[in-house]
Amino acid sequence: MNDASASAPPPVPRRRARVRAPELVGAGGWLNTGGKALSLAELRGRIVLLDFWTFCCINCLHVIDELRELEQKHSDTVVTVGVHSPKFVHEAEHAAVVDAVERYEVHHPVLDDPELATWKQYAVRAWPTLVVIDPEGYVVAQHAGEGHAHAIERLVEELEAEHAAKGTLRRGDGPYVPPEPVATDLRFPGKVLTLDSGNFLVSDTTRHQLVELAADGESVVRRVGGGERGFGPESFNEPQGIAQLPNGRIAVADTVNHAVREFNPASGAVETLAGTGSQWWQGSPTHGPALDVALSSPWDVAWWDDRLWIAMAGVHQLWTYDPKTRTVSVAAGTTNEGLVDGPAAEAWFAQPSGLAATEDRLWVADSETSALRYVERDGDGYAVRTAVGTGLFDFGHRDGPAAEALFQHPLGVTALPDGSVAVSDTYNHALRRYDPATGEVTTLATDLREPSGAVLVGDGIVVVESARHRLTRLRLPDEAVSVESVAHRTRRAATDVAPGALRLDVVFEAPKGQKLDTRYGPSTRLLISATPPELLAEGAGAGTDLARELVLADGVTEGVLHVSAMAASCDDAPEIEYPACHVHQQDWGVPVRVTASGTGRLGLVLAGLDASD
């Protein structure tokens, strides 16, 4: 859709009254504090950064990594508090939050808020959202999505200077208390494959290593990687997927390094196949020499159709690496998050996290849509189809016909000898099976703690039990396990909107000292769609203005507005020869209910404060 007001600047928020930050409340209690409950009152004098996150969300994991440097640099003035706000039912389990805090090396206090009490108090609408509270306890900024660390650091420096001068800044050690380390051979392993020797190679994700285990699946033969985050010749950063290449070497999805590495089992050497070590952002190249093109959180890899396929969870796409030309390119997906089938270039994914190749299909575990999907050849190109799953908001544990079956955030898929596939149904703690011949989904095994991958061994299957830190060998059963059907839908309070016209404003304030980057055209982008599509009579599509007039269709009383916004800002100083530029982006899924008393305006904060709140 062409936006008639493409050249118009985004709306500038009006000055607003100072808002006292609501207290932090969560039924799950506190983690990383040594058992002590925290309050904003006792944090007075410190700059508090609230990070609203949920551990299924790849963007949330990006933000945790973005903030590490800021937290270290300003450790005596800034207290980061993670507010865990679950999307999936499994994420509301306290033990799962405890695991996630260790798994992703979250080194700050975390409030477990399973009922979204603090989320609602701060009127949060999206994962991730960052809120800055000044030393006097007032909310001074809100940021949704990724790419805001630089802006927050500038704000922190301003607040440090302002409150040091006022005498309201209190320096000192923060309240973070690390948990006691636990000794296990593996720690939150991700994926597994069998080597030619019969041994297993496992991505030991939280320890930033590959581990070779003997054929018994328990005895450690060797470790690859120093065990610390890094991008050197013997370093990894939360590696996940692993796949054997035709030359006998092993491709590794080095997830937080945003790279694909190659491990030589014979020599033990590790090299980089693809990626720069930096994260891909909108506007970056999507094709070219593999070592010159950035990637974004590759989660799994598989060899299929003479290419190495990469599940690019960070941008909801599939990419390929061609070893002959040593190039990478996008193979499927638009970067929009959702479930849309069709030609590969038009399909939508949502954090593809598991791959498995058969002769005629590449199977995909599409985690955020709780879906099993596949890529197949279609003429001179490829097409994307969905076998099981309906979209971003429906999930559960239900067997039966594929059209009715439900998964919950699956992370792995394994091809079986009979043409069916086993699905590591991670948040259901189960191994499931989909049979294309019958269109039926069954359950093979339960009581597997967060299974994330599996590999066939003889007449059985070896499953990665990530949250039990081990491999588990199972015999493939002749009959399915009977389970009680459970269906869920993501529960978030709907926003009441008036019928007819609805103004959508995405609030964006460039960080101090920066301006919108218009050197190469508009620096903002807005993409809007709806579920069901019939919800919007007018206003769907792409444009460059961060404000848009929507029209809700008659007769549709509820649905979800999908909003994706991006803004690019650069240093605003003529003396800077090479200004630093930054991309800010976020996707929202906003449930709405049409009612006569509803609002005629929907404001979403990308960065800044919404003066209309």
Coordinates of C-alpha atoms in Angstrom, one line a residue:
M1 CA 0.0 0.0 0.0
N2 CA 1.3 3.5 -0.9
D3 CA 1.2 5.9 2.0
A4 CA 0.0 9.3 0.8
S5 CA 1.7 11.0 3.8
A6 CA 5.0 9.2 3.5
S7 CA 7.1 12.4 3.9
A8 CA 5.3 13.5 7.1
P9 CA 7.4 13.3 10.3
P10 CA 6.2 11.1 13.1
P11 CA 4.0 12.8 15.7
V12 CA 5.9 14.6 18.4
P13 CA 4.6 13.8 21.9
R14 CA 3.5 16.7 24.1
R15 CA 5.1 17.3 27.5
R16 CA 3.4 15.2 30.1
A17 CA 3.1 15.2 33.9
R18 CA 5.6 13.1 35.7
V19 CA 4.3 9.7 36.5
R20 CA 5.3 7.8 39.7
A21 CA 6.5 4.3 38.8
P22 CA 4.1 1.6 40.1
E23 CA 5.5 -0.9 42.6
L24 CA 6.8 -4.2 41.4
V25 CA 4.5 -7.1 42.2
G26 CA 4.7 -10.7 41.0
A27 CA 3.1 -13.9 42.4
G28 CA 6.2 -15.9 41.5
G29 CA 8.5 -13.9 43.7
W30 CA 12.1 -12.9 43.1
L31 CA 15.2 -14.6 41.6
N32 CA 18.8 -13.6 41.7
T33 CA 18.4 -11.7 45.0
G34 CA 19.4 -14.3 47.5
G35 CA 15.8 -14.8 48.4
K36 CA 15.1 -11.2 49.2
A37 CA 12.1 -9.3 47.8
L38 CA 12.9 -5.9 46.3
S39 CA 10.8 -2.8 46.2
L40 CA 11.2 0.5 44.3
A41 CA 11.3 2.3 47.6
E42 CA 14.5 0.6 48.6
L43 CA 16.0 1.2 45.1
R44 CA 15.4 5.0 45.4
G45 CA 18.5 6.9 44.5
R46 CA 19.4 4.3 41.8
I47 CA 18.4 4.4 38.1
V48 CA 16.1 1.4 37.6
L49 CA 15.7 -0.3 34.2
L50 CA 12.8 -2.6 33.9
D51 CA 13.1 -5.3 31.2
F52 CA 9.7 -6.9 30.5
W53 CA 10.5 -10.2 28.8
T54 CA 9.4 -13.8 28.3
F55 CA 11.9 -16.6 27.6
C56 CA 10.3 -17.8 24.4
C57 CA 10.8 -14.5 22.7
I58 CA 13.9 -14.2 20.5
N59 CA 13.7 -10.4 20.6
C60 CA 13.8 -10.5 24.4
L61 CA 16.9 -12.6 24.3
H62 CA 18.5 -10.1 22.0
V63 CA 17.8 -7.3 24.5
I64 CA 19.3 -9.3 27.4
D65 CA 22.5 -9.5 25.3
E66 CA 22.3 -5.8 24.2
L67 CA 22.1 -4.7 27.9
R68 CA 25.1 -6.6 29.2
E69 CA 27.7 -3.9 28.4
L70 CA 25.5 -1.1 29.8
E71 CA 24.9 -3.1 33.0
Q72 CA 28.6 -3.6 33.5
K73 CA 29.6 0.0 32.7
H74 CA 27.0 1.5 35.0
S75 CA 26.9 -1.2 37.7
D76 CA 27.2 1.3 40.5
T77 CA 24.2 3.5 39.4
V78 CA 21.9 1.3 37.4
V79 CA 19.8 -1.6 38.7
T80 CA 18.3 -3.7 35.9
V81 CA 15.2 -5.7 36.9
G82 CA 13.8 -8.3 34.6
V83 CA 10.1 -8.6 34.8
H84 CA 9.2 -12.0 33.4
S85 CA 5.8 -11.8 31.8
P86 CA 4.7 -15.1 30.2
K87 CA 3.1 -15.8 26.9
F88 CA 2.9 -19.6 27.0
V89 CA 1.4 -21.6 29.8
H90 CA 4.7 -23.3 30.4
E91 CA 6.4 -19.9 30.9
A92 CA 4.1 -19.3 33.9
E93 CA 5.7 -22.2 35.8
H94 CA 8.2 -20.9 38.3
A95 CA 10.7 -23.7 37.8
A96 CA 10.8 -22.9 34.1
V97 CA 11.6 -19.2 34.8
V98 CA 14.4 -20.3 37.2
D99 CA 15.8 -22.5 34.4
A100 CA 15.5 -19.7 31.8
V101 CA 17.4 -17.2 34.1
E102 CA 20.3 -19.6 34.3
R103 CA 20.0 -20.8 30.7
Y104 CA 20.4 -17.2 29.3
E105 CA 22.9 -16.0 32.0
V106 CA 20.6 -13.3 33.3
H107 CA 22.9 -11.4 35.7
H108 CA 20.4 -9.1 37.4
P109 CA 17.3 -9.5 39.7
V110 CA 14.2 -11.0 38.0
L111 CA 10.6 -10.7 39.2
D112 CA 8.5 -13.7 38.2
D113 CA 5.1 -12.1 37.3
P114 CA 3.0 -15.1 36.0
E115 CA -0.3 -13.2 36.3
L116 CA 1.0 -10.1 34.4
A117 CA 0.3 -7.9 37.4
T118 CA 3.2 -5.5 36.9
W119 CA 2.9 -5.8 33.1
K120 CA -0.7 -4.3 33.4
Q121 CA 0.4 -1.7 35.9
Y122 CA 2.9 -0.3 33.4
A123 CA 0.5 -0.7 30.5
V124 CA 3.0 -2.8 28.5
R125 CA 1.8 -4.1 25.1
A126 CA 4.7 -6.0 23.7
W127 CA 7.7 -8.2 24.5
P128 CA 10.3 -6.9 25.0
T129 CA 9.6 -3.5 26.6
L130 CA 12.1 -1.4 28.6
V131 CA 11.1 1.2 31.1
V132 CA 13.5 3.7 32.7
I133 CA 12.8 5.0 36.2
D134 CA 14.8 7.9 37.6
P135 CA 16.4 8.0 41.1
E136 CA 13.4 9.8 42.4
G137 CA 11.0 7.0 41.3
Y138 CA 9.5 8.5 38.2
V139 CA 9.1 6.9 34.8
V140 CA 11.2 8.9 32.3
A141 CA 11.2 6.7 29.2
Q142 CA 9.8 3.6 27.6
H143 CA 11.2 1.6 24.7
A144 CA 9.6 -1.4 22.9
G145 CA 11.6 -3.9 20.8
E146 CA 15.3 -4.0 20.1
G147 CA 18.1 -1.6 19.3
H148 CA 17.7 0.9 22.2
A149 CA 20.8 0.2 24.3
H150 CA 22.6 3.2 23.0
A151 CA 19.7 5.5 23.6
I152 CA 19.2 4.2 27.2
E153 CA 22.9 4.6 27.9
R154 CA 22.7 8.3 26.9
L155 CA 19.7 8.8 29.1
V156 CA 21.5 7.0 32.0
E157 CA 24.5 9.4 31.6
E158 CA 22.1 12.4 31.7
L159 CA 20.3 11.1 34.7
E160 CA 23.6 10.4 36.5
A161 CA 24.8 14.0 35.9
E162 CA 21.4 15.5 36.8
H163 CA 20.8 13.6 40.0
A164 CA 24.4 13.8 41.1
A165 CA 24.1 17.5 41.0
K166 CA 20.8 17.4 42.9
G167 CA 22.2 15.0 45.5
T168 CA 19.6 12.3 44.7
L169 CA 21.9 9.8 43.1
R170 CA 23.1 6.9 45.3
R171 CA 26.0 4.8 44.1
G172 CA 27.0 1.4 45.3
D173 CA 26.7 -2.3 44.7
G174 CA 23.4 -3.6 43.3
P175 CA 21.1 -6.2 44.8
Y176 CA 22.1 -9.0 42.3
V177 CA 23.0 -12.3 44.0
P178 CA 24.2 -15.1 41.7
P179 CA 22.7 -18.5 42.2
E180 CA 24.9 -21.4 43.3
P181 CA 26.5 -23.2 40.3
V182 CA 25.4 -26.8 39.6
A183 CA 27.8 -29.4 38.4
T184 CA 26.6 -31.4 35.4
D185 CA 28.3 -32.7 32.3
L186 CA 25.8 -30.8 30.1
R187 CA 24.0 -27.6 30.9
F188 CA 20.9 -26.8 28.9
P189 CA 22.0 -28.6 25.8
G190 CA 20.3 -27.6 22.5
K191 CA 20.7 -30.1 19.7
V192 CA 22.4 -33.5 19.0
L193 CA 23.7 -35.5 16.0
T194 CA 25.5 -38.8 15.6
L195 CA 29.1 -38.8 14.4
D196 CA 30.5 -41.4 12.0
S197 CA 32.2 -43.0 15.0
G198 CA 28.8 -43.7 16.6
N199 CA 29.5 -41.0 19.3
F200 CA 27.1 -38.1 19.9
L201 CA 27.9 -34.4 19.3
V202 CA 25.9 -32.1 21.5
S203 CA 25.6 -28.3 21.5
D204 CA 26.1 -27.5 25.2
T205 CA 24.4 -24.2 24.9
T206 CA 24.8 -22.5 28.3
R207 CA 28.4 -23.5 28.6
H208 CA 29.2 -22.2 25.1
Q209 CA 30.7 -25.5 23.9
L210 CA 30.3 -28.6 21.8
V211 CA 30.6 -31.8 23.7
E212 CA 31.3 -35.2 22.2
L213 CA 29.8 -38.0 24.2
A214 CA 30.5 -41.7 23.8
A215 CA 27.9 -44.0 22.3
D216 CA 26.4 -44.5 25.8
G217 CA 25.3 -40.9 25.6
E218 CA 26.9 -40.1 29.0
S219 CA 30.7 -40.4 29.0
V220 CA 32.4 -37.2 27.9
V221 CA 35.0 -37.8 25.2
R222 CA 36.0 -34.2 24.6
R223 CA 34.9 -30.6 24.8
V224 CA 35.2 -28.1 22.0
G225 CA 35.3 -24.4 23.0
G226 CA 36.7 -22.7 26.1
G227 CA 33.5 -22.5 27.9
E228 CA 33.2 -18.7 27.8
R229 CA 31.3 -16.5 25.4
G230 CA 33.5 -15.5 22.4
F231 CA 34.0 -15.4 18.7
G232 CA 37.5 -16.7 18.4
P233 CA 38.9 -19.9 16.8
E234 CA 37.9 -21.9 19.9
S235 CA 34.9 -20.0 21.1
F236 CA 31.1 -20.1 20.8
N237 CA 28.2 -18.1 22.1
E238 CA 25.2 -20.2 23.0
P239 CA 25.5 -22.6 20.1
Q240 CA 22.3 -24.5 19.1
G241 CA 21.8 -26.4 15.8
I242 CA 24.4 -28.8 14.4
A243 CA 24.4 -30.7 11.0
Q244 CA 26.9 -32.8 9.1
L245 CA 28.1 -31.4 5.8
P246 CA 28.9 -33.6 2.7
N247 CA 32.6 -33.1 3.4
G248 CA 32.3 -34.7 6.9
R249 CA 32.6 -31.5 8.8
I250 CA 30.0 -30.1 11.2
A251 CA 28.0 -26.9 10.7
V252 CA 27.1 -25.1 13.9
A253 CA 24.5 -22.5 14.4
D254 CA 26.4 -20.2 16.8
T255 CA 23.3 -18.4 17.8
V256 CA 24.4 -15.4 19.9
N257 CA 27.4 -14.8 17.7
H258 CA 25.0 -14.5 14.8
A259 CA 27.1 -16.8 12.8
V260 CA 27.4 -20.3 11.3
R261 CA 30.7 -22.0 12.2
E262 CA 32.4 -25.2 10.9
F263 CA 33.9 -27.8 13.2
N264 CA 36.3 -30.3 11.9
P265 CA 36.0 -33.5 14.0
A266 CA 39.4 -34.8 12.8
S267 CA 41.5 -31.8 13.7
G268 CA 39.3 -30.1 16.2
A269 CA 39.5 -26.8 14.4
V270 CA 36.7 -24.3 14.3
E271 CA 36.2 -21.8 11.5
T272 CA 33.5 -19.3 10.5
L273 CA 31.4 -20.2 7.4
A274 CA 28.9 -17.3 7.5
G275 CA 28.2 -14.2 9.5
T276 CA 30.2 -11.2 10.7
G277 CA 29.6 -11.6 14.5
S278 CA 27.1 -8.7 14.4
Q279 CA 23.3 -8.9 14.2
W280 CA 21.5 -8.4 11.0
W281 CA 19.1 -5.3 10.9
Q282 CA 16.5 -4.2 8.5
G283 CA 18.2 -2.7 5.5
S284 CA 21.3 -4.9 5.7
P285 CA 22.3 -7.0 2.8
T286 CA 20.4 -10.3 2.3
H287 CA 22.7 -11.9 -0.2
G288 CA 26.4 -11.9 -0.8
P289 CA 29.8 -13.3 0.4
A290 CA 29.0 -15.3 3.5
L291 CA 31.6 -13.7 5.7
D292 CA 30.4 -10.2 4.7
V293 CA 26.7 -10.6 5.4
A294 CA 25.3 -10.3 9.0
L295 CA 23.0 -13.0 10.3
S296 CA 20.5 -12.9 13.2
S297 CA 20.2 -15.7 15.8
P298 CA 20.6 -18.8 13.6
W299 CA 18.9 -21.5 15.7
D300 CA 19.3 -24.7 13.5
V301 CA 20.9 -25.9 10.4
A302 CA 20.2 -28.8 7.9
W303 CA 21.7 -30.0 4.6
W304 CA 19.0 -30.1 1.9
D305 CA 18.8 -29.6 -1.8
D306 CA 22.6 -29.0 -2.2
R307 CA 22.6 -26.2 0.3
L308 CA 23.0 -25.6 4.0
W309 CA 19.6 -24.3 5.3
I310 CA 19.6 -22.0 8.2
A311 CA 16.7 -21.4 10.6
M312 CA 17.1 -17.7 11.1
A313 CA 15.0 -17.3 14.3
G314 CA 16.0 -13.7 14.8
V315 CA 14.3 -12.4 11.7
H316 CA 11.7 -15.1 11.1
Q317 CA 13.3 -16.4 7.9
L318 CA 15.1 -19.3 6.3
W319 CA 18.5 -18.6 4.7
T320 CA 20.9 -20.8 2.7
Y321 CA 24.6 -21.1 2.5
D322 CA 26.1 -22.3 -0.8
P323 CA 29.5 -23.9 -0.2
K324 CA 30.4 -23.7 -3.9
T325 CA 30.2 -19.9 -4.0
R326 CA 30.6 -19.3 -0.3
T327 CA 27.5 -17.0 -0.3
V328 CA 24.4 -16.7 1.8
S329 CA 21.0 -15.6 0.8
V330 CA 17.4 -15.4 2.0
A331 CA 15.5 -18.5 0.9
A332 CA 12.1 -18.0 2.5
G333 CA 10.2 -15.5 4.7
T334 CA 9.7 -11.7 4.6
T335 CA 10.9 -10.9 8.2
N336 CA 7.2 -10.4 9.2
E337 CA 6.2 -12.6 12.1
G338 CA 3.3 -14.9 11.7
L339 CA 1.9 -17.9 9.8
V340 CA 1.4 -17.3 6.1
D341 CA 1.9 -20.0 3.5
G342 CA 2.7 -19.7 -0.2
P343 CA 5.7 -18.9 -2.4
A344 CA 8.8 -18.9 -0.3
A345 CA 9.4 -15.2 -0.8
E346 CA 6.0 -14.3 0.5
A347 CA 5.7 -16.7 3.4
W348 CA 5.8 -15.6 7.1
F349 CA 7.5 -17.6 9.9
A350 CA 7.8 -17.0 13.6
Q351 CA 11.1 -18.0 15.1
P352 CA 11.9 -21.1 13.1
S353 CA 14.0 -23.2 15.5
G354 CA 14.2 -26.7 14.2
L355 CA 15.0 -28.2 10.8
A356 CA 14.9 -31.8 9.4
A357 CA 15.5 -32.8 5.8
T358 CA 13.9 -35.6 3.8
E359 CA 14.3 -36.2 0.1
D360 CA 11.4 -34.0 -1.0
R361 CA 10.8 -31.7 2.1
L362 CA 12.6 -29.6 4.6
W363 CA 10.6 -29.8 7.8
V364 CA 10.5 -26.7 10.1
A365 CA 9.6 -26.4 13.7
D366 CA 8.1 -22.9 13.8
S367 CA 8.2 -22.2 17.5
E368 CA 6.2 -19.0 18.1
T369 CA 3.3 -20.2 16.0
S370 CA 3.5 -23.6 17.7
A371 CA 3.5 -25.1 14.2
L372 CA 5.0 -27.8 12.1
R373 CA 5.7 -26.5 8.6
Y374 CA 7.7 -27.6 5.5
V375 CA 9.4 -26.2 2.4
E376 CA 9.1 -28.1 -0.8
R377 CA 10.2 -27.5 -4.4
D378 CA 7.7 -25.6 -6.5
G379 CA 8.8 -25.3 -10.2
D380 CA 12.0 -23.3 -10.2
G381 CA 11.6 -22.2 -6.6
Y382 CA 10.2 -23.2 -3.3
A383 CA 6.8 -23.1 -1.5
V384 CA 6.0 -23.1 2.2
R385 CA 3.2 -25.2 3.6
T386 CA 1.8 -25.8 7.1
A387 CA 1.1 -29.3 8.4
V388 CA 0.0 -28.4 12.0
G389 CA -0.7 -25.0 13.5
T390 CA -2.9 -22.0 13.0
G391 CA -1.0 -18.9 14.2
L392 CA 0.7 -16.9 16.9
F393 CA -2.0 -17.3 19.6
D394 CA -3.3 -20.9 19.7
F395 CA -1.4 -23.7 21.3
G396 CA -1.8 -26.7 23.6
H397 CA -1.5 -30.5 23.7
R398 CA -4.0 -32.1 21.5
D399 CA -3.7 -35.2 19.3
G400 CA -5.8 -36.1 16.3
P401 CA -6.3 -34.7 12.8
A402 CA -3.7 -32.2 11.9
A403 CA -6.3 -29.4 11.5
E404 CA -7.3 -29.8 15.1
A405 CA -3.9 -30.8 16.7
L406 CA -1.9 -28.4 18.9
F407 CA 1.7 -28.1 19.9
Q408 CA 3.3 -25.7 22.4
H409 CA 6.4 -23.9 21.2
P410 CA 8.2 -26.8 19.5
L411 CA 12.0 -26.4 19.0
G412 CA 13.0 -29.5 17.1
V413 CA 11.9 -31.9 14.4
T414 CA 13.4 -35.3 13.4
A415 CA 12.6 -37.3 10.2
L416 CA 11.6 -40.9 10.9
P417 CA 12.2 -43.9 8.6
D418 CA 8.6 -44.4 7.7
G419 CA 8.2 -40.9 6.3
S420 CA 6.7 -39.4 9.4
V421 CA 8.4 -36.8 11.7
A422 CA 9.0 -36.6 15.4
V423 CA 8.4 -33.2 16.9
S424 CA 10.2 -32.1 20.0
D425 CA 7.2 -30.4 21.6
T426 CA 9.3 -28.4 24.0
Y427 CA 6.8 -26.6 26.3
N428 CA 4.6 -29.7 26.4
H429 CA 7.6 -31.8 27.6
A430 CA 6.6 -34.3 25.0
L431 CA 7.8 -36.1 21.8
R432 CA 5.0 -36.0 19.2
R433 CA 4.6 -37.6 15.8
Y434 CA 3.0 -36.3 12.6
D435 CA 2.3 -38.8 9.8
P436 CA 1.8 -37.1 6.4
A437 CA 0.2 -40.3 5.1
T438 CA -2.7 -40.1 7.5
G439 CA -2.6 -36.5 8.6
E440 CA -2.7 -37.6 12.2
V441 CA -0.7 -36.2 15.2
T442 CA 0.0 -38.6 18.1
T443 CA 2.1 -38.5 21.3
L444 CA 5.1 -40.8 21.5
A445 CA 6.4 -39.9 24.9
T446 CA 5.7 -37.5 27.8
D447 CA 7.7 -36.4 30.9
L448 CA 10.6 -35.1 28.8
R449 CA 11.7 -31.8 30.4
E450 CA 11.9 -29.2 27.6
P451 CA 13.0 -31.5 24.7
S452 CA 14.7 -29.4 22.1
G453 CA 16.0 -31.9 19.5
A454 CA 16.4 -35.6 18.8
V455 CA 18.3 -38.1 16.6
L456 CA 17.6 -41.6 15.4
V457 CA 19.8 -44.3 16.7
G458 CA 19.1 -47.9 15.6
D459 CA 15.4 -48.7 16.3
G460 CA 15.2 -45.9 18.9
I461 CA 15.5 -42.2 19.3
V462 CA 17.8 -40.1 21.5
V463 CA 16.2 -36.9 22.8
V464 CA 17.8 -33.8 24.2
E465 CA 16.2 -33.1 27.5
S466 CA 17.4 -29.6 27.7
A467 CA 16.1 -28.7 31.2
R468 CA 17.3 -32.1 32.6
H469 CA 20.7 -31.5 31.1
R470 CA 21.0 -34.9 29.5
L471 CA 20.3 -37.2 26.5
T472 CA 17.5 -39.7 27.0
R473 CA 17.2 -42.8 24.9
L474 CA 13.7 -44.0 24.0
R475 CA 12.3 -46.9 22.0
L476 CA 9.9 -45.7 19.4
P477 CA 6.6 -47.1 20.6
D478 CA 4.3 -49.2 18.4
E479 CA 1.3 -47.4 19.8
A480 CA 0.8 -43.7 20.8
V481 CA 0.6 -42.6 24.4
S482 CA -2.8 -41.4 25.4
V483 CA -2.9 -37.8 26.7
E484 CA -5.7 -35.5 27.8
S485 CA -6.3 -32.8 25.2
V486 CA -5.5 -29.3 26.4
A487 CA -6.0 -26.1 24.3
H488 CA -4.8 -22.7 25.2
R489 CA -4.9 -19.2 23.7
T490 CA -2.5 -16.4 24.6
R491 CA -4.4 -14.3 27.1
R492 CA -3.8 -10.6 27.1
A493 CA -6.4 -7.9 27.9
A494 CA -8.1 -6.6 24.8
T495 CA -8.1 -2.9 24.1
D496 CA -11.6 -1.5 23.6
V497 CA -11.7 0.5 20.4
A498 CA -14.6 2.4 18.8
P499 CA -16.2 1.1 15.6
G500 CA -15.2 2.8 12.4
A501 CA -12.2 5.1 12.2
L502 CA -9.2 4.3 14.5
R503 CA -6.0 6.4 14.5
L504 CA -2.8 4.5 15.1
D505 CA 0.2 6.4 16.4
V506 CA 3.6 4.8 16.9
V507 CA 5.5 7.1 19.2
F508 CA 9.2 7.5 18.4
E509 CA 11.5 10.1 19.9
A510 CA 15.1 10.0 18.5
P511 CA 17.7 9.7 21.3
K512 CA 19.2 13.0 22.4
G513 CA 21.9 14.1 20.0
Q514 CA 20.4 12.1 17.2
K515 CA 17.9 12.7 14.4
L516 CA 16.0 10.6 12.0
D517 CA 18.2 9.3 9.2
T518 CA 16.8 10.5 6.0
R519 CA 19.9 10.4 3.8
Y520 CA 18.6 7.6 1.7
G521 CA 14.9 8.2 1.9
P522 CA 12.3 7.8 4.7
S523 CA 13.9 6.5 7.9
T524 CA 10.7 5.0 9.3
R525 CA 8.5 2.0 8.3
L526 CA 5.1 0.8 9.4
L527 CA 3.5 -2.5 8.4
I528 CA -0.1 -3.3 9.6
S529 CA -2.2 -6.4 9.2
A530 CA -5.0 -8.1 11.2
T531 CA -6.3 -11.4 12.3
P532 CA -8.8 -12.0 11.0
P533 CA -7.9 -10.0 7.9
E534 CA -11.5 -8.9 7.6
L535 CA -11.1 -6.8 10.8
L536 CA -9.6 -4.0 8.7
A537 CA -11.6 -2.4 6.0
E538 CA -8.9 0.2 5.3
G539 CA -5.3 0.8 6.5
A540 CA -3.6 -2.5 6.1
G541 CA -0.2 -2.7 4.3
A542 CA 3.1 -1.0 4.4
G543 CA 4.0 2.7 4.5
T544 CA 6.6 5.1 5.9
D545 CA 4.5 7.3 8.2
L546 CA 4.4 6.2 11.8
A547 CA 0.8 7.4 12.1
R548 CA -2.1 5.9 10.1
E549 CA -5.8 6.2 9.9
L550 CA -7.4 2.8 10.1
V551 CA -11.0 1.8 9.4
L552 CA -12.5 -1.2 11.2
A553 CA -15.0 -3.2 9.3
D554 CA -18.6 -3.5 10.2
G555 CA -19.6 -6.8 11.7
V556 CA -16.2 -7.8 13.1
T557 CA -16.3 -7.4 16.8
E558 CA -12.8 -8.6 17.9
G559 CA -9.4 -9.5 16.5
V560 CA -5.7 -8.8 16.7
L561 CA -3.9 -5.9 15.0
H562 CA -0.4 -6.8 13.9
V563 CA 1.9 -3.7 13.9
S564 CA 5.5 -3.7 12.8
A565 CA 7.5 -0.5 13.2
M566 CA 11.0 0.6 12.5
A567 CA 12.9 3.8 12.8
A568 CA 16.6 4.7 12.0
S569 CA 18.4 7.5 13.8
C570 CA 21.9 8.9 13.4
D571 CA 24.2 11.3 15.3
D572 CA 23.1 14.9 14.7
A573 CA 26.4 16.9 14.7
P574 CA 27.9 18.4 11.5
E575 CA 31.5 17.9 12.9
I576 CA 31.0 14.1 13.0
E577 CA 32.4 12.8 9.8
Y578 CA 31.0 9.3 10.2
P579 CA 27.9 9.5 12.3
A580 CA 26.8 6.4 14.2
C581 CA 23.4 5.2 13.2
H582 CA 21.0 2.8 15.0
V583 CA 17.9 0.9 14.1
H584 CA 14.9 0.7 16.5
Q585 CA 12.2 -1.9 15.7
Q586 CA 9.4 -3.8 17.3
D587 CA 6.4 -6.0 16.4
W588 CA 3.1 -5.8 18.3
G589 CA 0.1 -8.1 18.4
V590 CA -2.6 -6.0 19.9
P591 CA -5.9 -7.8 20.8
V592 CA -8.8 -5.4 20.2
R593 CA -12.5 -5.5 21.0
V594 CA -14.9 -3.3 19.1
T595 CA -17.3 -1.5 21.4
A596 CA -19.2 1.8 21.3
S597 CA -17.4 3.1 24.3
G598 CA -14.0 2.3 23.0
T599 CA -11.2 4.6 22.1
G600 CA -10.7 6.2 18.7
R601 CA -6.9 6.2 19.1
L602 CA -4.3 3.5 19.7
G603 CA -0.9 4.7 20.8
L604 CA 2.1 2.3 20.7
V605 CA 5.5 3.5 22.1
L606 CA 8.6 2.5 20.1
A607 CA 10.7 5.0 22.1
G608 CA 9.8 7.9 24.3
L609 CA 6.6 8.5 26.2
D610 CA 3.1 8.8 24.8
A611 CA 1.7 12.2 25.9
S612 CA -1.9 11.0 25.4
D613 CA -1.6 8.4 28.1

